[in-house]
């Protein structure tokens, strides 16, 4: 029988007070906040456990009969291998400093998105299985048994963490919550529980060298096509070497830079810069991916994909590696590469062939961030830049989580912008630099089926952009991460229409004055340039 | 003296009560944060609710509606992507009725005709909120499609120039293998 209007208005505004330890996720009702599971073909290709057709909405997730034993063994293995993980499990005093720092909690209001509680989902099982108090006292000591519902909850919430580490900035013990998420995902992976937006790119990357599965001929075709577009705009002919043995530098960028909008314009910027410098470099159709989605799946897949870049550097006989505007690639290189595959002692300590600067910070990994490289060029007066060519843009800068928090790359991007544009405005202090808010779609969560969660998680970032959009008419959000370039335009469309997204080297490419170029009438996007001081409002 | 005039000195209290009721639609661990944290960047949801309720309350009491759409959008856009059903997402408008009766119940009871007018305005606001909710949900689907197009920009550009396109795509092409989705 249908309800009367009075009955319909009887809404209970208080959520039921379940004990958080007894999870129950209604996946059907929460579409838009989780990602589709990993495809059978990709799992088989990677040799990962338990490939099968399943859906989170199924009652039966088709786990192996001894799944509890598998998780227990896997957990024990992680605790033995990583002393840090054991410390993270033991030392949290639940002070709450991290609780309100997660963009997913801020945007969703879901308490299990508080980093402390998200970690507790794993920690409670750790207590029950690996501590004496927990084994004896169970719940009274904060322990809980590993049930199927706990596994389902892990899948839901550990794929709602973008491993951005903002919470870690505020933790007095320095607990790296991203590594807790990594551990949980590693355990889920042992049961064949993962998501396709991660598994498929990893399989692609292992097969073809990049996340998109682009084969060498298509890679070459795309690169050449974009260079033709670039020539149409600038009159400068660029013919980047591919797989050139004996080149001095191997340049590795995220694949979205030669494939997706707006990354392709950043790619044009790189190409112009290298042409300008007469750099002895090569691209590689195999090391055709800077990103490492393996990081979001398991330590083993992260290691495999990272190794590929160095194997290619060795094969080509280059001296060192220059890396493009990418996010998590730099966490892997800066924080894990050395113990995974390093030291890369077959390469040389990077030295800029233009300025002679030796990049001591990359002495072990032999890999330099392009923002460091270009900032050094500008510092030595090696680039002729005309920032007025970017006067169509009123610019702000989003610190990508990993370059900012995992390698401290805070000043270089700003230094580049200050030389390449005339109108630059910072977002509020508690939303940038170390405290930067995530795009809400990192760590493999940028898929479209997860759109509601992305909009929630991206709200704090978008909210700060909205502020500078309203205060200073900012119309361009710059960033140095390929995931950002892929997902921030969508975030802006929803929360701050009128703000577009670009990489920094796109703006460098616009501003770079090169001998023999056509008079620039458009930017690299083919849009008309405006005179100095003029600002287009119709973007 | 009209009910509206009599309510004027109570508006701050009414708004405070309304905000409290809206915050209570979130899980209890979150409602504390929403009300405690006043920084607009650390707490965008709480800030949006605080800011928009002022405009909305003013429009209900005065009947002026210049900024109503914007203010509704400020709250509804957020709730349209949070863990709410459609009815729960727009329910915050009806909570204003409870806030008014909680704070000014006696006044309201004395003037049924004037209350009816306010009551109708609140109902109108709720209907408008539902329109905003639908616009936000539809926009989500539109931007998902636009995103796919952007993610394969080189193919799009090649097509525009009549060039052949290789069958590659940004992540997620594997979904074809999963008809159950």
Coordinates of N, CA and C in Angstrom, one line a residue, chain A residues 50-228:
Chain A
X50 N 43.3 -16.2 -8.3 CA 41.8 -16.3 -8.3 C 41.1 -15.5 -9.4
X51 N 41.6 -15.6 -10.6 CA 40.8 -14.9 -11.7 C 39.4 -15.5 -11.9
X52 N 38.4 -14.6 -11.9 CA 37.0 -15.2 -12.0 C 36.1 -14.0 -12.3
X53 N 34.9 -14.3 -12.9 CA 33.9 -13.3 -13.0 C 33.2 -13.1 -11.7
X54 N 33.2 -11.8 -11.2 CA 32.4 -11.6 -10.0 C 32.0 -10.1 -10.0
X55 N 31.1 -9.8 -9.1 CA 30.8 -8.4 -8.9 C 30.6 -8.1 -7.4
X56 N 31.0 -6.9 -6.9 CA 30.8 -6.6 -5.5 C 29.3 -6.7 -5.1
X57 N 28.4 -6.6 -6.0 CA 27.0 -6.7 -5.6 C 26.6 -8.2 -5.4
X58 N 27.4 -9.2 -5.8 CA 27.1 -10.6 -5.6 C 27.2 -10.9 -4.1
X59 N 26.4 -11.8 -3.6 CA 26.5 -12.3 -2.3 C 27.8 -13.1 -2.1
X60 N 28.0 -14.0 -3.1 CA 29.2 -14.8 -3.1 C 30.3 -14.2 -3.9
X61 N 31.4 -13.9 -3.3 CA 32.5 -13.3 -4.1 C 33.5 -14.3 -4.6
X62 N 33.1 -15.6 -4.5 CA 33.9 -16.7 -5.1 C 35.3 -16.7 -4.6
X63 N 35.5 -16.7 -3.3 CA 36.8 -16.7 -2.7 C 37.3 -18.2 -2.6
X64 N 38.6 -18.3 -2.5 CA 39.1 -19.7 -2.3 C 38.6 -20.2 -0.9
X65 N 38.4 -21.6 -0.8 CA 37.9 -22.1 0.5 C 38.8 -21.7 1.7
X66 N 40.1 -21.7 1.5 CA 40.9 -21.3 2.7 C 41.3 -19.9 2.7
X67 N 40.4 -19.0 2.3 CA 40.7 -17.6 2.2 C 41.2 -16.9 3.5
X68 N 40.7 -17.4 4.6 CA 41.1 -16.8 5.9 C 42.6 -17.1 6.2
X69 N 43.0 -18.3 5.8 CA 44.3 -18.8 6.0 C 45.3 -18.0 5.1
X70 N 44.8 -17.7 3.9 CA 45.6 -17.0 2.9 C 45.8 -15.6 3.4
X71 N 44.8 -14.9 3.9 CA 45.0 -13.6 4.4 C 45.9 -13.6 5.6
X72 N 45.7 -14.5 6.5 CA 46.5 -14.6 7.7 C 48.0 -14.7 7.4
X73 N 48.2 -15.6 6.4 CA 49.6 -15.9 6.0 C 50.2 -14.6 5.4
X74 N 49.4 -14.0 4.5 CA 49.8 -12.8 3.8 C 50.1 -11.7 4.8
X75 N 49.3 -11.5 5.8 CA 49.4 -10.5 6.8 C 50.8 -10.7 7.5
X76 N 51.0 -12.0 7.9 CA 52.2 -12.3 8.7 C 53.4 -12.0 7.8
X77 N 53.3 -12.3 6.6 CA 54.4 -12.1 5.7 C 54.7 -10.6 5.6
X78 N 53.7 -9.8 5.5 CA 53.9 -8.3 5.4 C 54.5 -7.8 6.7
X79 N 54.0 -8.3 7.8 CA 54.5 -7.8 9.1 C 55.9 -8.2 9.3
X80 N 56.3 -9.3 8.8 CA 57.7 -9.7 8.9 C 58.6 -8.9 8.0
X81 N 58.1 -8.7 6.8 CA 58.9 -8.0 5.8 C 59.0 -6.5 6.1
X82 N 57.9 -5.9 6.6 CA 57.9 -4.4 6.8 C 57.8 -4.1 8.2
X83 N 58.9 -3.8 8.9 CA 58.8 -3.4 10.3 C 57.9 -2.2 10.5
X84 N 58.0 -1.3 9.4 CA 57.1 -0.1 9.5 C 55.7 -0.4 9.7
X85 N 55.2 -1.4 9.0 CA 53.8 -1.8 9.1 C 53.4 -2.2 10.5
X86 N 54.3 -3.0 11.1 CA 54.0 -3.5 12.5 C 54.0 -2.3 13.4
X87 N 54.9 -1.3 13.2 CA 54.9 -0.1 14.0 C 53.6 0.7 13.8
X88 N 53.2 0.8 12.5 CA 51.9 1.5 12.2 C 50.7 0.8 12.9
X89 N 50.8 -0.5 12.9 CA 49.7 -1.2 13.5 C 49.6 -1.0 15.1
X90 N 50.8 -0.9 15.7 CA 50.9 -0.9 17.1 C 50.8 0.6 17.7
X91 N 51.4 1.6 17.0 CA 51.7 2.8 17.7 C 50.6 3.8 17.7
X92 N 49.5 3.6 16.9 CA 48.5 4.7 16.9 C 47.8 4.8 18.2
X93 N 47.7 6.0 18.7 CA 47.0 6.2 20.0 C 45.6 6.8 19.8
X94 N 45.2 6.8 18.6 CA 43.8 7.3 18.2 C 43.6 8.7 18.8
X95 N 44.6 9.6 18.6 CA 44.5 11.0 19.0 C 43.5 11.8 18.2
X96 N 43.3 11.3 17.0 CA 42.3 12.0 16.1 C 42.9 13.1 15.3
X97 N 44.2 13.3 15.3 CA 44.8 14.4 14.5 C 44.5 14.3 13.0
X98 N 44.4 13.0 12.6 CA 44.2 12.8 11.2 C 42.8 12.8 10.8
X99 N 41.9 12.6 11.8 CA 40.5 12.3 11.5 C 39.8 13.1 10.5
X100 N 40.0 14.5 10.6 CA 39.3 15.4 9.7 C 40.2 15.9 8.6
X101 N 41.3 15.2 8.3 CA 42.2 15.7 7.3 C 42.0 15.0 5.9
X102 N 41.2 13.9 5.9 CA 41.1 13.2 4.6 C 40.0 13.8 3.8
X103 N 40.3 14.0 2.5 CA 39.4 14.7 1.6 C 38.1 13.9 1.4
X104 N 38.2 12.5 1.6 CA 37.0 11.7 1.4 C 36.1 11.9 2.6
X105 N 36.7 12.0 3.8 CA 35.9 12.2 5.0 C 35.3 13.6 4.9
X106 N 36.1 14.6 4.6 CA 35.6 16.0 4.5 C 34.4 16.1 3.5
X107 N 34.5 15.4 2.4 CA 33.5 15.5 1.4 C 32.3 14.5 1.6
X108 N 32.5 13.5 2.3 CA 31.4 12.5 2.4 C 30.8 12.5 3.8
X109 N 31.5 12.8 4.8 CA 31.0 12.7 6.2 C 30.9 11.3 6.7
X110 N 31.4 10.3 5.9 CA 31.4 8.9 6.3 C 32.6 8.7 7.3
X111 N 32.3 8.3 8.6 CA 33.4 8.2 9.6 C 34.4 7.2 9.2
X112 N 34.1 6.2 8.4 CA 35.1 5.2 8.0 C 36.1 5.7 7.0
X113 N 35.8 7.0 6.5 CA 36.8 7.6 5.7 C 37.8 8.5 6.6
X114 N 37.6 8.5 7.9 CA 38.6 9.1 8.7 C 39.8 8.1 8.7
X115 N 41.0 8.6 8.4 CA 42.1 7.8 8.3 C 42.3 6.8 9.5
X116 N 42.1 7.3 10.7 CA 42.2 6.5 11.9 C 41.3 5.3 11.8
X117 N 40.1 5.6 11.4 CA 39.1 4.5 11.4 C 39.4 3.5 10.2
X118 N 39.8 4.1 9.1 CA 40.1 3.3 7.9 C 41.2 2.3 8.3
X119 N 42.2 2.8 9.0 CA 43.3 2.0 9.4 C 42.9 0.9 10.5
X120 N 41.9 1.4 11.3 CA 41.4 0.5 12.3 C 40.7 -0.8 11.7
X121 N 40.2 -0.6 10.5 CA 39.6 -1.8 9.8 C 40.6 -2.9 9.7
X122 N 41.8 -2.5 9.4 CA 42.9 -3.5 9.3 C 43.5 -3.9 10.7
X123 N 43.6 -2.8 11.5 CA 44.3 -2.9 12.8 C 43.5 -3.9 13.7
X124 N 42.2 -3.8 13.6 CA 41.4 -4.7 14.5 C 41.6 -6.1 14.2
X125 N 41.8 -6.5 12.9 CA 42.1 -7.9 12.6 C 43.5 -8.2 13.0
X126 N 44.4 -7.2 12.9 CA 45.8 -7.4 13.4 C 45.8 -7.8 14.9
X127 N 45.0 -7.0 15.6 CA 45.0 -7.2 17.1 C 44.5 -8.6 17.4
X128 N 43.4 -9.0 16.7 CA 42.8 -10.3 17.0 C 43.8 -11.5 16.7
X129 N 44.5 -11.3 15.6 CA 45.3 -12.4 15.1 C 46.8 -12.4 15.5
X130 N 47.3 -11.2 15.8 CA 48.7 -11.1 16.0 C 49.2 -10.5 17.4
X131 N 48.2 -10.1 18.2 CA 48.6 -9.6 19.6 C 48.0 -10.5 20.6
X132 N 48.8 -10.7 21.7 CA 48.3 -11.6 22.8 C 47.0 -11.1 23.4
X133 N 47.0 -9.8 23.7 CA 45.7 -9.2 24.3 C 44.5 -9.5 23.4
X134 N 44.7 -9.3 22.1 CA 43.6 -9.5 21.2 C 43.2 -10.9 21.0
X135 N 44.2 -11.8 21.1 CA 43.9 -13.2 20.9 C 43.0 -13.7 22.1
X136 N 43.4 -13.1 23.3 CA 42.6 -13.6 24.5 C 41.3 -12.8 24.7
X137 N 41.4 -11.5 24.6 CA 40.3 -10.7 25.0 C 39.4 -10.3 23.8
X138 N 39.8 -10.5 22.6 CA 39.0 -10.3 21.4 C 38.5 -8.8 21.4
X139 N 37.2 -8.6 21.3 CA 36.6 -7.3 21.1 C 37.0 -6.3 22.2
X140 N 37.1 -6.9 23.4 CA 37.5 -6.0 24.6 C 38.8 -5.3 24.4
X141 N 39.7 -6.0 23.6 CA 41.0 -5.4 23.3 C 41.1 -4.8 21.9
X142 N 39.9 -4.5 21.3 CA 39.8 -3.9 20.0 C 40.1 -4.9 18.9
X143 N 40.0 -6.1 19.1 CA 40.2 -7.1 18.1 C 38.9 -7.5 17.4
X144 N 39.0 -7.9 16.2 CA 37.8 -8.5 15.6 C 38.1 -9.6 14.6
X145 N 37.2 -10.6 14.5 CA 37.5 -11.7 13.7 C 37.4 -11.3 12.2
X146 N 38.2 -12.0 11.4 CA 38.1 -11.8 9.9 C 37.0 -12.6 9.3
X147 N 35.9 -11.8 8.9 CA 34.8 -12.5 8.3 C 34.7 -12.0 6.8
X148 N 33.8 -12.6 6.1 CA 33.6 -12.2 4.7 C 33.1 -10.7 4.7
X149 N 32.3 -10.4 5.6 CA 31.8 -9.0 5.7 C 33.0 -8.0 5.9
X150 N 34.0 -8.4 6.7 CA 35.1 -7.6 6.9 C 35.9 -7.4 5.6
X151 N 36.0 -8.5 4.9 CA 36.7 -8.5 3.6 C 36.0 -7.5 2.6
X152 N 34.7 -7.6 2.6 CA 33.9 -6.7 1.7 C 34.1 -5.2 2.1
X153 N 34.1 -5.0 3.4 CA 34.3 -3.7 3.9 C 35.7 -3.1 3.6
X154 N 36.7 -4.0 3.7 CA 38.1 -3.6 3.2 C 38.1 -3.2 1.8
X155 N 37.4 -4.0 1.0 CA 37.4 -3.7 -0.5 C 36.7 -2.3 -0.7
X156 N 35.6 -2.0 0.1 CA 34.9 -0.8 -0.1 C 35.8 0.4 0.4
X157 N 36.4 0.3 1.5 CA 37.1 1.5 2.1 C 38.5 1.6 1.7
X158 N 39.2 0.5 1.4 CA 40.6 0.7 1.0 C 40.7 1.1 -0.5
X159 N 39.6 0.9 -1.2 CA 39.5 1.5 -2.5 C 38.7 2.9 -2.5
X160 N 38.7 3.5 -1.3 CA 38.3 4.8 -1.1 C 39.4 5.7 -0.5
X161 N 40.6 5.2 -0.6 CA 41.7 5.9 -0.1 C 42.6 6.1 -1.4
X162 N 43.0 7.4 -1.6 CA 43.8 7.7 -2.8 C 45.3 7.7 -2.4
X163 N 45.7 7.2 -1.3 CA 47.1 7.1 -0.9 C 47.8 8.4 -1.0
X164 N 47.1 9.5 -0.7 CA 47.6 10.8 -0.9 C 48.5 11.3 0.2
X165 N 48.4 10.7 1.4 CA 49.2 11.0 2.6 C 49.0 12.3 3.2
X166 N 47.9 13.0 2.9 CA 47.7 14.2 3.6 C 47.5 14.0 5.1
X167 N 46.8 12.9 5.5 CA 46.6 12.6 6.9 C 48.0 12.4 7.6
X168 N 48.9 11.8 6.9 CA 50.2 11.5 7.5 C 51.0 12.8 7.9
X169 N 50.7 13.9 7.2 CA 51.3 15.2 7.5 C 51.0 15.6 9.0
X170 N 49.8 15.2 9.4 CA 49.2 15.7 10.7 C 49.5 14.6 11.8
X171 N 49.9 13.4 11.4 CA 50.0 12.3 12.4 C 51.3 12.6 13.2
X172 N 51.1 12.7 14.6 CA 52.3 13.0 15.4 C 53.3 11.8 15.4
X173 N 52.9 10.6 15.0 CA 53.8 9.5 14.9 C 54.3 9.3 13.5
X174 N 53.8 10.1 12.6 CA 54.2 9.9 11.2 C 53.7 8.6 10.5
X175 N 52.6 8.1 11.0 CA 52.1 6.9 10.4 C 51.7 7.2 8.9
X176 N 52.2 6.3 8.1 CA 52.0 6.5 6.6 C 50.8 5.7 6.3
X177 N 49.6 6.4 6.3 CA 48.4 5.7 6.0 C 48.3 5.1 4.7
X178 N 49.0 5.7 3.7 CA 49.0 5.1 2.4 C 49.6 3.7 2.4
X179 N 50.6 3.5 3.3 CA 51.2 2.2 3.3 C 50.2 1.2 4.0
X180 N 49.3 1.7 4.8 CA 48.3 0.8 5.4 C 47.4 0.4 4.3
X181 N 47.0 1.3 3.5 CA 46.1 1.0 2.4 C 46.8 0.0 1.4
X182 N 48.0 0.3 1.2 CA 48.8 -0.6 0.3 C 48.8 -2.0 0.8
X183 N 49.0 -2.1 2.1 CA 49.0 -3.5 2.8 C 47.7 -4.2 2.6
X184 N 46.6 -3.4 2.9 CA 45.3 -4.0 2.8 C 45.0 -4.4 1.3
X185 N 45.4 -3.6 0.4 CA 45.1 -4.0 -1.0 C 45.9 -5.2 -1.4
X186 N 47.1 -5.3 -0.8 CA 48.0 -6.4 -1.1 C 47.3 -7.7 -0.6
X187 N 46.7 -7.6 0.6 CA 46.0 -8.8 1.2 C 44.8 -9.2 0.3
X188 N 44.0 -8.1 -0.1 CA 42.8 -8.4 -0.9 C 43.2 -9.0 -2.2
X189 N 44.3 -8.6 -2.7 CA 44.8 -9.1 -4.0 C 45.1 -10.6 -3.9
X190 N 45.5 -11.1 -2.7 CA 45.8 -12.5 -2.6 C 44.5 -13.3 -2.8
X191 N 43.4 -12.7 -2.6 CA 42.1 -13.4 -2.8 C 41.5 -13.1 -4.2
X192 N 42.2 -12.3 -5.0 CA 41.7 -12.0 -6.3 C 40.7 -10.8 -6.2
X193 N 40.8 -10.0 -5.2 CA 39.9 -8.9 -5.0 C 40.7 -7.6 -5.4
X194 N 40.4 -7.0 -6.5 CA 41.0 -5.8 -6.9 C 40.1 -5.1 -7.9
X195 N 40.6 -4.0 -8.5 CA 39.7 -3.3 -9.5 C 40.3 -3.2 -10.9
X196 N 39.4 -3.2 -11.8 CA 39.8 -3.3 -13.2 C 40.6 -2.0 -13.7
X197 N 40.3 -0.9 -13.1 CA 41.0 0.3 -13.6 C 42.4 0.3 -13.1
X198 N 42.8 -0.6 -12.2 CA 44.2 -0.8 -11.9 C 44.8 -2.0 -12.6
X199 N 44.0 -3.1 -12.5 CA 44.6 -4.4 -13.0 C 44.8 -4.3 -14.5
X200 N 43.9 -3.8 -15.2 CA 44.1 -3.7 -16.7 C 45.2 -2.9 -17.1
X201 N 45.4 -1.6 -16.6 CA 46.6 -0.9 -17.0 C 47.9 -1.6 -16.6
X202 N 47.9 -2.3 -15.5 CA 49.1 -2.9 -15.1 C 49.4 -4.0 -16.1
X203 N 48.4 -4.8 -16.5 CA 48.6 -5.9 -17.5 C 49.0 -5.2 -18.8
X204 N 48.4 -4.2 -19.2 CA 48.8 -3.4 -20.4 C 50.2 -3.0 -20.4
X205 N 50.6 -2.5 -19.2 CA 51.9 -1.9 -19.1 C 53.0 -3.0 -19.2
X206 N 52.7 -4.1 -18.6 CA 53.6 -5.2 -18.6 C 53.8 -5.7 -20.0
X207 N 52.7 -5.7 -20.8 CA 52.7 -6.3 -22.1 C 53.3 -5.3 -23.2
X208 N 52.8 -4.0 -23.1 CA 53.2 -3.1 -24.2 C 54.1 -2.0 -23.7
X209 N 54.2 -1.8 -22.4 CA 55.1 -0.8 -21.8 C 54.3 0.4 -21.4
X210 N 53.0 0.5 -21.6 CA 52.3 1.6 -21.0 C 50.9 1.2 -20.6
X211 N 50.3 2.0 -19.8 CA 49.0 1.6 -19.2 C 47.9 1.5 -20.2
X212 N 48.0 2.2 -21.3 CA 46.9 2.3 -22.2 C 46.9 1.1 -23.2
X213 N 48.0 0.3 -23.2 CA 48.1 -0.8 -24.1 C 48.5 -0.3 -25.5
X214 N 49.1 0.8 -25.6 CA 49.5 1.3 -26.9 C 50.7 0.6 -27.4
X215 N 50.6 0.0 -28.6 CA 51.8 -0.7 -29.2 C 52.8 0.2 -29.8
X216 N 54.0 -0.3 -30.1 CA 55.0 0.6 -30.6 C 54.6 1.5 -31.8
X217 N 54.0 0.8 -32.8 CA 53.6 1.6 -34.0 C 52.6 2.7 -33.7
X218 N 51.7 2.4 -32.8 CA 50.7 3.4 -32.4 C 51.4 4.6 -31.6
X219 N 52.3 4.2 -30.8 CA 53.1 5.1 -30.0 C 53.8 6.1 -31.0
X220 N 54.5 5.6 -32.0 CA 55.2 6.4 -32.9 C 54.2 7.3 -33.7
X221 N 53.1 6.6 -34.1 CA 52.1 7.3 -34.9 C 51.5 8.5 -34.1
X222 N 51.2 8.3 -32.8 CA 50.7 9.4 -32.0 C 51.7 10.5 -31.8
X223 N 52.9 10.1 -31.5 CA 54.0 11.1 -31.3 C 54.1 12.0 -32.5
X224 N 54.2 11.3 -33.7 CA 54.4 12.1 -34.9 C 53.2 13.0 -35.2
X225 N 52.0 12.4 -34.9 CA 50.8 13.2 -35.2 C 50.8 14.5 -34.3
X226 N 51.1 14.3 -33.1 CA 51.1 15.5 -32.2 C 52.2 16.5 -32.6
X227 N 53.3 16.0 -33.1 CA 54.4 16.9 -33.6 C 53.9 17.6 -34.8
X228 N 53.1 17.0 -35.7 CA 52.6 17.7 -36.8 C 51.7 18.8 -36.4

